Short mmCIF file of C-alpha atoms and ligand atoms in Angstrom, two decimals:
data_model
loop_
_atom_site.label_atom_id
_atom_site.label_comp_id
_atom_site.label_asym_id
_atom_site.label_seq_id
_atom_site.Cartn_x
_atom_site.Cartn_y
_atom_site.Cartn_z
CA MET A 1 17.12 64.94 -79.66
CA ASN A 2 14.54 67.11 -77.88
CA ALA A 3 14.57 64.86 -74.83
CA GLN A 4 18.34 65.10 -74.68
CA ARG A 5 18.28 68.90 -74.99
CA GLU A 6 15.71 69.09 -72.20
CA ALA A 7 17.75 66.80 -69.96
CA THR A 8 20.96 68.78 -70.52
CA LEU A 9 19.15 72.06 -69.84
CA LEU A 10 17.49 70.79 -66.66
CA ALA A 11 20.82 69.44 -65.42
CA SER A 12 22.42 72.86 -65.99
CA VAL A 13 20.15 74.42 -63.35
CA ASN A 14 21.78 74.34 -59.92
CA ASP A 15 19.77 72.33 -57.39
CA GLY A 16 20.99 74.36 -54.40
CA LEU A 17 20.05 77.53 -52.55
CA TYR A 18 22.14 80.58 -53.47
CA ILE A 19 23.32 82.35 -50.33
CA GLY A 20 26.22 84.81 -50.10
CA GLY A 21 27.52 83.76 -53.52
CA GLN A 22 27.59 80.04 -52.60
CA TRP A 23 25.37 77.26 -53.89
CA ARG A 24 24.43 74.98 -51.03
CA ALA A 25 22.00 72.32 -49.85
CA ALA A 26 19.31 73.17 -47.28
CA SER A 27 20.66 73.15 -43.72
CA ASP A 28 18.33 70.25 -42.84
CA GLY A 29 18.88 68.49 -46.18
CA ALA A 30 15.24 69.01 -47.25
CA THR A 31 14.37 68.94 -50.95
CA LEU A 32 11.33 69.56 -53.11
CA GLU A 33 10.26 68.12 -56.44
CA VAL A 34 9.46 70.16 -59.53
CA GLN A 35 6.85 68.68 -61.88
CA ASN A 36 6.17 69.17 -65.57
CA PRO A 37 2.44 70.02 -65.59
CA ALA A 38 2.05 68.66 -69.13
CA THR A 39 2.94 65.14 -67.95
CA GLY A 40 2.89 65.17 -64.15
CA ALA A 41 6.47 63.82 -64.21
CA VAL A 42 9.09 65.06 -61.74
CA ILE A 43 11.76 66.89 -63.76
CA ARG A 44 14.12 68.09 -61.04
CA THR A 45 14.63 67.89 -57.29
CA VAL A 46 16.02 71.01 -55.61
CA ALA A 47 16.85 72.21 -52.10
CA SER A 48 13.97 73.36 -49.90
CA ALA A 49 15.13 76.12 -47.54
CA SER A 50 14.56 76.06 -43.77
CA VAL A 51 13.95 79.06 -41.53
CA ASP A 52 17.70 79.08 -40.78
CA ASP A 53 18.52 79.17 -44.48
CA GLY A 54 16.16 82.11 -44.97
CA LEU A 55 17.83 84.03 -42.16
CA ALA A 56 21.29 83.12 -43.51
CA ALA A 57 20.22 84.61 -46.85
CA LEU A 58 19.08 87.78 -45.07
CA THR A 59 22.45 87.96 -43.29
CA ALA A 60 24.20 87.71 -46.66
CA ALA A 61 21.98 90.46 -48.12
CA ASP A 62 22.55 92.65 -45.08
CA GLU A 63 26.34 92.21 -45.20
CA ALA A 64 26.51 92.91 -48.95
CA PHE A 65 24.31 96.01 -48.70
CA PRO A 66 26.82 98.78 -47.79
CA ALA A 67 29.25 97.93 -50.58
CA TRP A 68 26.50 97.47 -53.17
CA ALA A 69 24.81 100.75 -52.19
CA ALA A 70 28.20 102.49 -52.56
CA THR A 71 28.95 100.87 -55.94
CA PRO A 72 28.84 103.58 -58.63
CA ALA A 73 25.48 103.67 -60.38
CA ARG A 74 27.22 103.21 -63.71
CA GLU A 75 28.76 99.89 -62.55
CA ARG A 76 25.44 98.64 -61.23
CA ALA A 77 23.83 99.64 -64.53
CA GLU A 78 26.42 97.73 -66.51
CA ILE A 79 25.84 94.52 -64.57
CA LEU A 80 22.11 94.78 -65.26
CA ARG A 81 22.81 95.45 -68.92
CA ARG A 82 25.16 92.44 -69.15
CA ALA A 83 22.46 90.31 -67.53
CA PHE A 84 20.02 91.55 -70.20
CA ASP A 85 22.46 90.60 -72.97
CA LEU A 86 23.06 87.15 -71.47
CA LEU A 87 19.33 86.57 -71.09
CA MET A 88 18.76 87.44 -74.74
CA GLU A 89 21.59 85.09 -75.77
CA ARG A 90 20.03 82.25 -73.78
CA ALA A 91 16.42 83.19 -74.56
CA ASP A 92 15.60 79.81 -76.12
CA ASP A 93 16.90 77.89 -73.11
CA VAL A 94 15.12 80.10 -70.59
CA ALA A 95 11.87 79.82 -72.55
CA LEU A 96 12.12 76.02 -72.71
CA LEU A 97 12.86 75.80 -69.01
CA MET A 98 9.82 77.92 -68.25
CA THR A 99 7.57 75.79 -70.44
CA LEU A 100 8.88 72.61 -68.82
CA GLU A 101 8.17 73.72 -65.26
CA MET A 102 5.15 75.95 -65.77
CA GLY A 103 3.43 74.67 -68.91
CA LYS A 104 2.88 77.80 -71.01
CA PRO A 105 3.31 77.39 -74.79
CA LEU A 106 6.88 77.92 -75.94
CA ALA A 107 5.99 81.00 -78.02
CA GLU A 108 4.48 82.63 -74.94
CA ALA A 109 7.50 81.65 -72.85
CA ARG A 110 9.66 83.35 -75.48
CA GLY A 111 7.41 86.42 -75.11
CA GLU A 112 7.94 86.37 -71.36
CA VAL A 113 11.71 86.26 -71.82
CA ALA A 114 11.44 89.40 -73.99
CA TYR A 115 9.11 91.11 -71.49
CA GLY A 116 11.06 90.00 -68.41
CA GLY A 117 14.34 91.01 -70.02
CA GLU A 118 13.04 94.50 -70.69
CA PHE A 119 13.02 95.19 -66.93
CA LEU A 120 16.78 94.61 -66.88
CA ARG A 121 17.32 96.96 -69.80
CA TRP A 122 14.87 99.58 -68.53
CA PHE A 123 16.27 99.68 -65.01
CA SER A 124 19.87 99.59 -66.24
CA GLU A 125 18.91 102.84 -68.00
CA GLN A 126 17.24 104.24 -64.87
CA THR A 127 20.15 103.43 -62.53
CA ALA A 128 22.25 106.51 -63.22
CA HIS A 129 19.22 108.82 -63.41
CA VAL A 130 18.29 108.87 -59.73
CA SER A 131 18.65 112.49 -58.72
CA GLY A 132 17.77 114.92 -55.95
CA ARG A 133 16.83 118.60 -55.53
CA TYR A 134 18.57 121.65 -54.13
CA GLY A 135 17.09 125.07 -53.60
CA ALA A 136 16.29 127.98 -51.34
CA ASN A 137 13.37 127.62 -48.94
CA PRO A 138 10.54 130.12 -49.51
CA GLU A 139 11.79 132.30 -46.63
CA ASN A 140 15.33 132.27 -48.09
CA SER A 141 16.60 131.48 -44.61
CA GLY A 142 18.07 128.16 -45.71
CA ARG A 143 18.86 125.69 -48.44
CA MET A 144 16.77 122.54 -48.87
CA ILE A 145 18.51 119.40 -50.10
CA VAL A 146 16.46 116.36 -51.11
CA THR A 147 18.35 113.10 -51.72
CA GLN A 148 17.36 109.51 -52.52
CA HIS A 149 18.79 106.47 -50.72
CA PRO A 150 18.33 102.71 -51.18
CA VAL A 151 15.92 101.33 -48.58
CA GLY A 152 18.19 98.40 -47.65
CA PRO A 153 17.87 94.60 -47.78
CA CYS A 154 14.62 93.51 -49.47
CA TYR A 155 12.60 90.29 -49.41
CA LEU A 156 10.97 89.45 -52.75
CA ILE A 157 8.27 86.78 -53.10
CA THR A 158 7.12 85.76 -56.58
CA PRO A 159 4.32 83.56 -57.99
CA TRP A 160 4.50 80.64 -60.44
CA ASN A 161 2.54 82.09 -63.35
CA PHE A 162 5.29 84.37 -64.75
CA PRO A 163 8.42 82.80 -63.25
CA LEU A 164 10.91 85.06 -65.02
CA ALA A 165 9.14 88.40 -65.42
CA MET A 166 7.89 88.60 -61.83
CA ALA A 167 11.48 88.06 -60.66
CA THR A 168 13.14 90.59 -62.99
CA ARG A 169 10.37 93.15 -62.33
CA LYS A 170 11.50 93.18 -58.68
CA ILE A 171 15.21 92.33 -58.84
CA ALA A 172 16.11 94.89 -61.53
CA PRO A 173 14.70 98.01 -59.78
CA ALA A 174 16.03 96.82 -56.41
CA LEU A 175 19.56 96.45 -57.76
CA ALA A 176 19.27 99.68 -59.72
CA ALA A 177 18.39 101.52 -56.51
CA GLY A 178 21.35 99.99 -54.65
CA CYS A 179 19.39 97.44 -52.59
CA THR A 180 20.33 93.82 -51.95
CA VAL A 181 17.71 91.07 -52.01
CA VAL A 182 16.55 87.68 -50.85
CA ILE A 183 14.17 86.18 -53.41
CA LYS A 184 11.76 83.35 -52.79
CA PRO A 185 10.35 81.94 -56.02
CA ALA A 186 7.21 79.80 -55.97
CA ALA A 187 7.98 76.17 -55.09
CA LEU A 188 6.15 75.06 -58.26
CA THR A 189 8.55 76.97 -60.56
CA PRO A 190 11.97 77.60 -58.98
CA LEU A 191 14.10 76.57 -61.95
CA THR A 192 13.65 79.69 -64.10
CA THR A 193 14.62 82.02 -61.23
CA THR A 194 17.62 79.87 -60.33
CA TYR A 195 18.80 79.82 -63.94
CA PHE A 196 18.36 83.59 -64.17
CA VAL A 197 20.42 84.08 -61.01
CA GLN A 198 23.15 81.94 -62.58
CA LEU A 199 23.14 84.50 -65.40
CA LEU A 200 23.41 87.36 -62.89
CA GLU A 201 26.42 85.60 -61.37
CA GLU A 202 27.92 85.28 -64.85
CA ALA A 203 27.23 88.99 -65.43
CA GLY A 204 29.52 89.80 -62.49
CA LEU A 205 27.05 90.41 -59.67
CA PRO A 206 28.97 90.45 -56.35
CA ALA A 207 28.26 87.75 -53.75
CA GLY A 208 25.34 88.39 -51.41
CA VAL A 209 23.59 91.01 -53.56
CA VAL A 210 20.98 88.48 -54.73
CA ASN A 211 20.20 85.39 -52.66
CA VAL A 212 17.69 82.66 -53.62
CA VAL A 213 15.78 80.54 -51.13
CA THR A 214 13.24 78.20 -52.67
CA THR A 215 11.13 76.40 -50.09
CA GLU A 216 8.15 74.14 -49.76
CA LEU A 217 7.28 75.82 -46.44
CA PRO A 218 7.06 79.53 -47.31
CA GLY A 219 5.05 80.54 -44.23
CA PRO A 220 7.49 80.05 -41.32
CA MET A 221 10.58 81.15 -43.28
CA SER A 222 8.89 84.30 -44.57
CA GLU A 223 7.55 85.19 -41.15
CA ALA A 224 11.05 84.94 -39.63
CA ILE A 225 12.59 87.06 -42.39
CA ILE A 226 9.84 89.69 -42.17
CA ALA A 227 10.14 89.87 -38.38
CA ASP A 228 13.90 90.50 -38.57
CA PRO A 229 14.77 94.20 -38.08
CA ARG A 230 17.53 93.98 -40.71
CA LEU A 231 14.87 93.65 -43.42
CA ARG A 232 13.71 97.03 -44.76
CA LYS A 233 11.33 96.14 -47.59
CA LEU A 234 8.90 93.43 -48.65
CA SER A 235 7.76 93.09 -52.25
CA PHE A 236 5.15 90.43 -52.95
CA THR A 237 3.33 89.24 -56.05
CA GLY A 238 0.64 86.65 -55.48
CA SER A 239 -2.88 86.17 -54.22
CA THR A 240 -4.71 88.79 -52.17
CA PRO A 241 -5.25 86.56 -49.08
CA VAL A 242 -1.51 85.79 -48.77
CA GLY A 243 -0.71 89.46 -49.43
CA GLN A 244 -3.03 90.52 -46.60
CA GLN A 245 -1.36 88.06 -44.23
CA LEU A 246 2.10 89.38 -45.17
CA LEU A 247 0.99 93.00 -44.76
CA THR A 248 -0.05 92.20 -41.20
CA GLN A 249 3.38 90.69 -40.54
CA ALA A 250 5.13 93.66 -42.18
CA ALA A 251 3.18 96.13 -40.03
CA ARG A 252 5.15 95.13 -36.93
CA GLY A 253 8.42 96.42 -38.39
CA VAL A 254 6.67 99.22 -40.37
CA LEU A 255 8.31 97.82 -43.48
CA ARG A 256 8.07 99.44 -46.87
CA THR A 257 5.81 97.13 -48.91
CA SER A 258 4.85 96.63 -52.53
CA MET A 259 1.92 94.32 -53.20
CA GLU A 260 0.92 93.04 -56.64
CA LEU A 261 -2.18 91.00 -55.84
CA GLY A 262 -5.16 89.38 -57.49
CA GLY A 263 -7.35 90.74 -60.24
CA ASN A 264 -10.87 90.38 -61.66
CA ALA A 265 -10.54 92.32 -64.90
CA PRO A 266 -13.68 93.48 -66.69
CA PHE A 267 -13.44 93.36 -70.49
CA VAL A 268 -16.12 95.73 -71.79
CA VAL A 269 -17.33 95.62 -75.40
CA PHE A 270 -19.67 98.44 -76.38
CA ASP A 271 -22.10 98.33 -79.31
CA ASP A 272 -19.90 100.87 -81.13
CA ALA A 273 -16.79 98.65 -80.83
CA ASP A 274 -14.83 97.29 -83.76
CA LEU A 275 -15.66 93.61 -83.20
CA ASP A 276 -12.53 92.39 -85.02
CA LYS A 277 -10.41 94.28 -82.52
CA ALA A 278 -12.61 93.18 -79.62
CA VAL A 279 -12.39 89.47 -80.51
CA ASP A 280 -8.60 89.69 -81.05
CA GLY A 281 -8.30 91.53 -77.73
CA ALA A 282 -10.43 88.96 -75.91
CA MET A 283 -8.32 86.06 -77.24
CA LEU A 284 -5.22 87.73 -75.85
CA ALA A 285 -6.66 89.05 -72.60
CA LYS A 286 -8.39 85.76 -71.79
CA PHE A 287 -6.29 82.91 -73.16
CA ARG A 288 -2.72 84.20 -72.80
CA ASN A 289 -0.91 82.12 -70.18
CA ILE A 290 -3.85 79.67 -70.34
CA GLY A 291 -5.91 82.24 -68.47
CA GLN A 292 -3.53 82.15 -65.51
CA ALA A 293 -2.70 85.85 -65.34
CA CYS A 294 -3.62 88.50 -62.80
CA THR A 295 -4.47 90.65 -65.83
CA ALA A 296 -6.68 87.97 -67.43
CA ALA A 297 -10.13 89.15 -68.57
CA ASN A 298 -12.29 87.56 -65.89
CA ARG A 299 -15.65 88.96 -66.99
CA LEU A 300 -16.50 89.72 -70.62
CA LEU A 301 -19.22 92.37 -70.42
CA VAL A 302 -20.79 92.79 -73.86
CA HIS A 303 -23.56 95.12 -75.02
CA ALA A 304 -26.79 93.19 -75.63
CA ASP A 305 -26.98 94.34 -79.30
CA VAL A 306 -23.65 92.74 -80.20
CA VAL A 307 -23.38 89.92 -77.66
CA GLU A 308 -24.60 87.16 -80.00
CA GLU A 309 -22.23 88.10 -82.80
CA PHE A 310 -19.31 88.59 -80.40
CA THR A 311 -19.99 85.23 -78.70
CA ASP A 312 -20.25 83.36 -82.03
CA ARG A 313 -17.03 84.87 -83.34
CA LEU A 314 -15.14 84.27 -80.12
CA THR A 315 -16.40 80.67 -79.94
CA ASP A 316 -15.23 79.98 -83.52
CA ARG A 317 -11.76 81.24 -82.65
CA VAL A 318 -11.64 79.32 -79.37
CA LYS A 319 -12.65 76.03 -81.03
CA ASN A 320 -9.52 76.34 -83.18
CA LEU A 321 -7.12 76.67 -80.25
CA VAL A 322 -4.84 73.64 -80.09
CA MET A 323 -4.43 72.11 -76.63
CA GLY A 324 -1.35 70.11 -75.71
CA PRO A 325 2.11 70.25 -74.13
CA GLY A 326 3.57 73.75 -74.50
CA THR A 327 6.69 72.32 -76.13
CA GLU A 328 4.70 71.18 -79.19
CA PRO A 329 4.43 73.52 -82.18
CA GLY A 330 1.13 75.30 -82.69
CA VAL A 331 -0.14 74.70 -79.15
CA ALA A 332 -2.03 77.65 -77.64
CA ILE A 333 -3.53 75.98 -74.59
CA GLY A 334 -0.95 74.26 -72.41
CA PRO A 335 -1.72 72.52 -69.11
CA LEU A 336 -2.83 74.34 -65.97
CA ILE A 337 -0.26 74.45 -63.20
CA ASP A 338 -1.55 71.48 -61.16
CA GLU A 339 -4.43 69.12 -60.44
CA ARG A 340 -5.97 71.57 -57.97
CA ALA A 341 -6.15 74.26 -60.64
CA VAL A 342 -8.06 71.88 -62.94
CA ALA A 343 -10.52 71.01 -60.16
CA LYS A 344 -10.99 74.69 -59.22
CA THR A 345 -11.58 75.75 -62.84
CA ASP A 346 -14.15 73.00 -63.32
CA GLU A 347 -15.90 73.87 -60.06
CA LEU A 348 -16.31 77.48 -61.25
CA VAL A 349 -17.62 76.34 -64.65
CA GLN A 350 -20.15 73.90 -63.15
CA ASP A 351 -21.30 76.56 -60.68
CA ALA A 352 -21.88 79.02 -63.55
CA VAL A 353 -23.85 76.37 -65.47
CA THR A 354 -25.96 75.62 -62.40
CA HIS A 355 -26.71 79.36 -62.23
CA GLY A 356 -27.93 79.32 -65.86
CA ALA A 357 -24.89 79.86 -68.13
CA THR A 358 -24.65 78.02 -71.48
CA VAL A 359 -21.47 76.18 -72.49
CA ARG A 360 -20.60 77.13 -76.10
CA THR A 361 -17.38 75.11 -76.17
CA GLY A 362 -15.21 73.23 -73.67
CA GLY A 363 -16.67 72.96 -70.20
CA ALA A 364 -15.09 69.79 -68.73
CA PRO A 365 -11.57 68.63 -67.76
CA ALA A 366 -9.64 66.94 -70.55
CA GLY A 367 -8.63 63.91 -68.44
CA GLY A 368 -5.56 61.79 -69.21
CA ALA A 369 -1.98 62.66 -68.30
CA GLY A 370 -1.10 66.24 -67.34
CA PHE A 371 -3.34 68.97 -65.99
CA PHE A 372 -5.38 70.05 -69.01
CA TYR A 373 -8.61 72.02 -69.15
CA PRO A 374 -9.87 72.99 -72.62
CA ALA A 375 -10.54 76.57 -73.65
CA THR A 376 -14.15 77.25 -72.69
CA VAL A 377 -16.76 79.83 -73.60
CA LEU A 378 -19.73 80.40 -71.30
CA ALA A 379 -22.59 82.58 -72.58
CA ASP A 380 -25.25 84.30 -70.48
CA VAL A 381 -23.41 84.03 -67.20
CA GLN A 382 -25.86 85.00 -64.47
CA ALA A 383 -25.43 87.18 -61.39
CA GLY A 384 -24.52 85.08 -58.36
CA SER A 385 -22.10 82.84 -60.30
CA ALA A 386 -18.88 82.48 -58.32
CA LEU A 387 -16.63 83.20 -61.33
CA LEU A 388 -17.91 86.77 -61.48
CA THR A 389 -16.40 87.56 -58.08
CA GLU A 390 -13.46 85.10 -57.94
CA GLU A 391 -10.35 84.94 -60.11
CA ILE A 392 -10.94 82.12 -62.61
CA PHE A 393 -7.23 81.53 -63.35
CA GLY A 394 -8.07 79.17 -66.19
CA PRO A 395 -9.03 79.33 -69.90
CA VAL A 396 -12.70 80.16 -69.35
CA ALA A 397 -14.38 83.13 -71.04
CA ALA A 398 -17.45 84.21 -69.05
CA ILE A 399 -19.77 86.44 -71.09
CA VAL A 400 -22.32 88.75 -69.45
CA PRO A 401 -24.63 91.00 -71.51
CA PHE A 402 -25.36 94.60 -70.46
CA ALA A 403 -27.91 97.18 -71.61
CA ASP A 404 -26.18 100.58 -71.40
CA GLU A 405 -23.05 102.44 -70.34
CA ASP A 406 -24.14 102.99 -66.74
CA GLU A 407 -24.86 99.30 -66.30
CA ALA A 408 -21.50 98.39 -67.83
CA VAL A 409 -19.68 100.69 -65.41
CA ALA A 410 -21.64 99.38 -62.42
CA LEU A 411 -20.91 95.76 -63.37
CA ALA A 412 -17.23 96.48 -64.13
CA ASN A 413 -16.69 98.18 -60.77
CA ALA A 414 -18.65 95.59 -58.75
CA THR A 415 -15.52 93.89 -57.39
CA GLU A 416 -13.08 94.49 -54.58
CA TYR A 417 -10.26 94.12 -57.12
CA GLY A 418 -8.98 96.93 -59.35
CA LEU A 419 -5.95 95.80 -61.31
CA VAL A 420 -6.82 96.28 -64.97
CA SER A 421 -9.81 96.81 -67.25
CA TYR A 422 -10.23 96.52 -71.01
CA VAL A 423 -12.60 98.68 -73.00
CA PHE A 424 -13.55 98.39 -76.66
CA THR A 425 -15.32 101.35 -78.25
CA GLU A 426 -14.77 103.47 -81.35
CA SER A 427 -16.06 106.57 -79.54
CA LEU A 428 -13.29 108.79 -78.21
CA ALA A 429 -15.57 110.48 -75.68
CA ARG A 430 -16.83 107.13 -74.36
CA GLY A 431 -13.26 105.86 -74.09
CA GLN A 432 -12.32 108.97 -72.13
CA ARG A 433 -15.35 108.53 -69.85
CA MET A 434 -14.27 104.97 -69.16
CA ILE A 435 -10.76 106.12 -68.18
CA GLU A 436 -12.41 108.29 -65.54
CA ARG A 437 -15.16 105.88 -64.44
CA LEU A 438 -13.47 102.47 -64.15
CA GLU A 439 -11.75 101.81 -60.83
CA THR A 440 -8.58 100.07 -62.00
CA GLY A 441 -4.89 100.96 -61.90
CA MET A 442 -4.47 100.12 -65.59
CA MET A 443 -6.64 100.09 -68.70
CA GLY A 444 -6.37 98.66 -72.19
CA LEU A 445 -8.37 100.86 -74.57
CA ASN A 446 -9.04 98.79 -77.71
CA VAL A 447 -6.08 96.54 -76.82
CA GLY A 448 -6.00 93.21 -74.99
CA ALA A 449 -2.61 93.46 -73.23
CA VAL A 450 -1.07 96.38 -71.34
CA SER A 451 2.19 95.15 -69.77
CA ASN A 452 5.36 97.06 -70.60
CA ALA A 453 8.56 97.60 -68.61
CA ALA A 454 8.24 101.36 -69.18
CA ALA A 455 4.72 101.46 -67.67
CA PRO A 456 3.69 101.70 -64.01
CA PHE A 457 2.11 98.28 -63.42
CA GLY A 458 -0.15 97.98 -60.39
CA GLY A 459 -3.64 97.93 -59.02
CA TRP A 460 -6.24 99.91 -57.12
CA LYS A 461 -8.39 98.61 -54.28
CA MET A 462 -7.51 95.07 -53.13
CA SER A 463 -5.27 94.46 -56.15
CA GLY A 464 -2.33 95.98 -54.37
CA LEU A 465 -0.02 98.77 -53.32
CA GLY A 466 2.80 100.40 -55.26
CA ARG A 467 3.90 100.17 -58.88
CA GLU A 468 6.43 98.03 -60.74
CA GLY A 469 8.15 99.27 -63.90
CA GLY A 470 8.04 102.75 -65.39
CA ASP A 471 9.63 105.77 -63.76
CA GLU A 472 7.78 104.79 -60.58
CA GLY A 473 9.34 101.32 -60.20
CA ILE A 474 12.72 102.34 -58.83
CA HIS A 475 11.13 104.60 -56.20
CA GLU A 476 9.64 101.54 -54.50
CA TYR A 477 13.26 100.75 -53.50
CA LEU A 478 14.38 104.28 -52.63
CA GLN A 479 13.73 106.40 -49.56
CA THR A 480 13.80 110.18 -49.46
CA LYS A 481 15.93 112.33 -47.16
CA TYR A 482 15.40 116.07 -46.79
CA THR A 483 18.21 118.15 -45.27
CA LEU A 484 18.02 121.82 -44.32
CA THR A 485 21.16 123.93 -44.18
CA ALA A 486 21.48 127.62 -43.37
CA ASN A 487 21.51 130.26 -46.11
CA PRO A 488 25.23 130.36 -46.95
CA PHE A 489 24.97 134.16 -47.46
CA GLN A 490 23.69 134.78 -43.93
CA GLU A 491 26.53 133.32 -41.86
P1 NAD B 1 0.08 82.60 -53.88
O1 NAD B 1 -0.35 83.79 -53.11
O2 NAD B 1 -0.42 81.27 -53.47
O3 NAD B 1 1.67 82.47 -53.87
C1 NAD B 1 2.52 83.55 -54.25
C2 NAD B 1 3.85 83.38 -53.56
O4 NAD B 1 3.65 83.47 -52.16
C3 NAD B 1 4.53 82.03 -53.80
O5 NAD B 1 5.92 82.24 -53.87
C4 NAD B 1 4.16 81.25 -52.54
O6 NAD B 1 5.10 80.25 -52.23
C5 NAD B 1 4.20 82.35 -51.51
N1 NAD B 1 3.42 82.07 -50.31
C6 NAD B 1 2.30 81.34 -50.18
N2 NAD B 1 1.89 81.34 -48.89
C7 NAD B 1 2.77 82.09 -48.21
C8 NAD B 1 2.89 82.49 -46.84
N3 NAD B 1 2.02 82.10 -45.93
N4 NAD B 1 3.93 83.28 -46.49
C9 NAD B 1 4.82 83.70 -47.41
N5 NAD B 1 4.77 83.36 -48.72
C10 NAD B 1 3.75 82.57 -49.10
O7 NAD B 1 -0.25 82.93 -55.39
P2 NAD B 1 0.06 82.04 -56.68
O8 NAD B 1 -0.99 80.98 -56.77
O9 NAD B 1 1.48 81.63 -56.73
O10 NAD B 1 -0.12 83.12 -57.83
C11 NAD B 1 -1.35 83.46 -58.33
C12 NAD B 1 -1.85 84.76 -57.74
O11 NAD B 1 -0.89 85.78 -57.99
C13 NAD B 1 -3.13 85.24 -58.37
O12 NAD B 1 -3.98 85.75 -57.39
C14 NAD B 1 -2.66 86.36 -59.31
O13 NAD B 1 -3.62 87.30 -59.62
C15 NAD B 1 -1.54 86.92 -58.54
N6 NAD B 1 -0.62 87.65 -59.41
C16 NAD B 1 -0.62 89.01 -59.35
C17 NAD B 1 0.21 89.73 -60.19
C18 NAD B 1 0.21 91.22 -60.15
O14 NAD B 1 1.15 91.80 -60.69
N7 NAD B 1 -0.78 91.88 -59.55
C19 NAD B 1 1.06 89.07 -61.09
C20 NAD B 1 1.03 87.68 -61.12
C21 NAD B 1 0.19 86.98 -60.26
#
C-alpha cells in the first residue's frame, strides 16, 4: 500500500526541465539520478540541464518579465495565494516526496510544508502593499517622487536541506515584486521543487515566469547565466565557499545579490537558565533536520556550574531518539543526505575525541543500508577541535563549558560566521546584553528555533548578505527610483 502510494507520487513528478511553460528533456539528453538516502536506492531519473538549457531558461524569464511586471499586483497576489491553498491541500504528498528524496522524518517534512507555504501566504499579502513616497523637497523648489520597481529576471540557487522552504522563500518574494525567475534546485533533491512548480502551473502562473533547470553540473551553467547581461539578480542559499565564488562572478555584472550562507551557531546556557527550556531548545536547535540546518546549534556553550546536569539530561533525551527511515512512525533521526556526509560527520567526531572530548552517546556510523549516523553527544570538547570552527551538519551535540559571561561572549563570537545564536537565561538584563553583544543576524532567546515567514532571516559576517522573509524580503527583488519634478506652483 505504502510502496504503491510512493510509486504513484514519484511518477507524478515531471522528469523534465520547465522552460517557458514547457516540460522538456535536456538539450543533450543528459539525466541525473535521485536517491533515497534511507536506502541508497535510485527513486527517479530526471533531466540534467546543459549550459544551453540554462540560457534558454533565462531567455524565457527575460521574455516573460515585461508582462509579469505589468500584471496588477492583486492578480499576482491571487496566484501566490492559490499556490498556498494547493500546497496545503497536497501537504501530505509534498511532505512524503521530501522525505523520500532528502530523508528528514515525515513529521518534520510536514513542518517544512507549513513553514515553506507561509512564504506564499505572507508574500501574497505583501504584493499589493509595495508603495512609494511623494513630497516637497526641503527647499520647496520641487517635488520628490520615490517609486519601487522589480529588478528583473532573477537566478535562484537552492540547497538540498530544505528543498521546499528555500525555494518558496525566494520564489514568493520575487513573484510578489514582479520579477521572473530561473531556479536551480540542488541535484540531490530536485523532485520537491519540480512538484511545487507543477502546483504553481496549476495555480495559473503564466509561462516563463518561473523556469526550473536541475543539473548535475551547476558550475558552468550558473557561470553562463550569471555572466549574461539579461540577468539582474542572483539569490543563493548554500555553503559559504560556493557563495564567495558566485559573488565574484556576480561582481562583473554588478548584480544585485542575496546570499544565505553557512552558520556556526552558538547555543549558550547560563547558570541562571531554566534547564528544562534549555534542554528542549537544544533538542530542537541541534537535532531538527538531523542536524543538517544552517541554523543548527553547532557549539553548545554551557556554564561550568550546570554543565554536568545539562549534559546528563540532554544525553538521556538523545538516547531515546529513534533512528530509521523518515517514513517510519516515531523516527526522529533519519539518514544524512549521502555517504560523504556520514564520513564527514564521523571525521569531525573522531577529531574531537582525539582532542580530548568524551562520547556520551553515539559516536560512530550506523553501518548497513542508507546513510545513517546516530545522534551523538560529545562532552568537554576542547579548543582546537575542528567541529568548533566548521559546520557539523550532522546530529552531533558538541558541549563546551565556560566560566563567566565574558568568556561565553568571546567563545560565541569566535567564528567568521554570524547567522544565529541561542541564549538561555532567566535574567532579563543578561538576555538584553546578549542581544547587543552576540554578532549574529538572528537570536533565539530561551527558544530553540527562530524561523518565521514574517521575520527577516539572514546572517552577519560570512553568513551572508540580505534578508529573506519579513517586510525586508520583497525589497531584495525591488529597486528604487527617485524622480524630481519642479514645484507645480512655481511654473
Ligand atoms: P552547496 O553550496 O554545496 O550547494 C548549494 C547549491 O549551490 C546547490 O544547488 C548546488 O548545486 C549549487 N552549487 C554548488 N556548486 C556550485 C557552483 N560552482 N556554481 C553554482 N552553483 C553551485 O551547499 P549544500 O551542501 O547544498 O547546502 C548546505 C549549505 O547551505 C550549508 O553550508 C548551510 O549552512 C547552507 N544553508 C544556508 C541557509 C541560510 O539560509 N543561511 C539555509 C540552508 C542551507
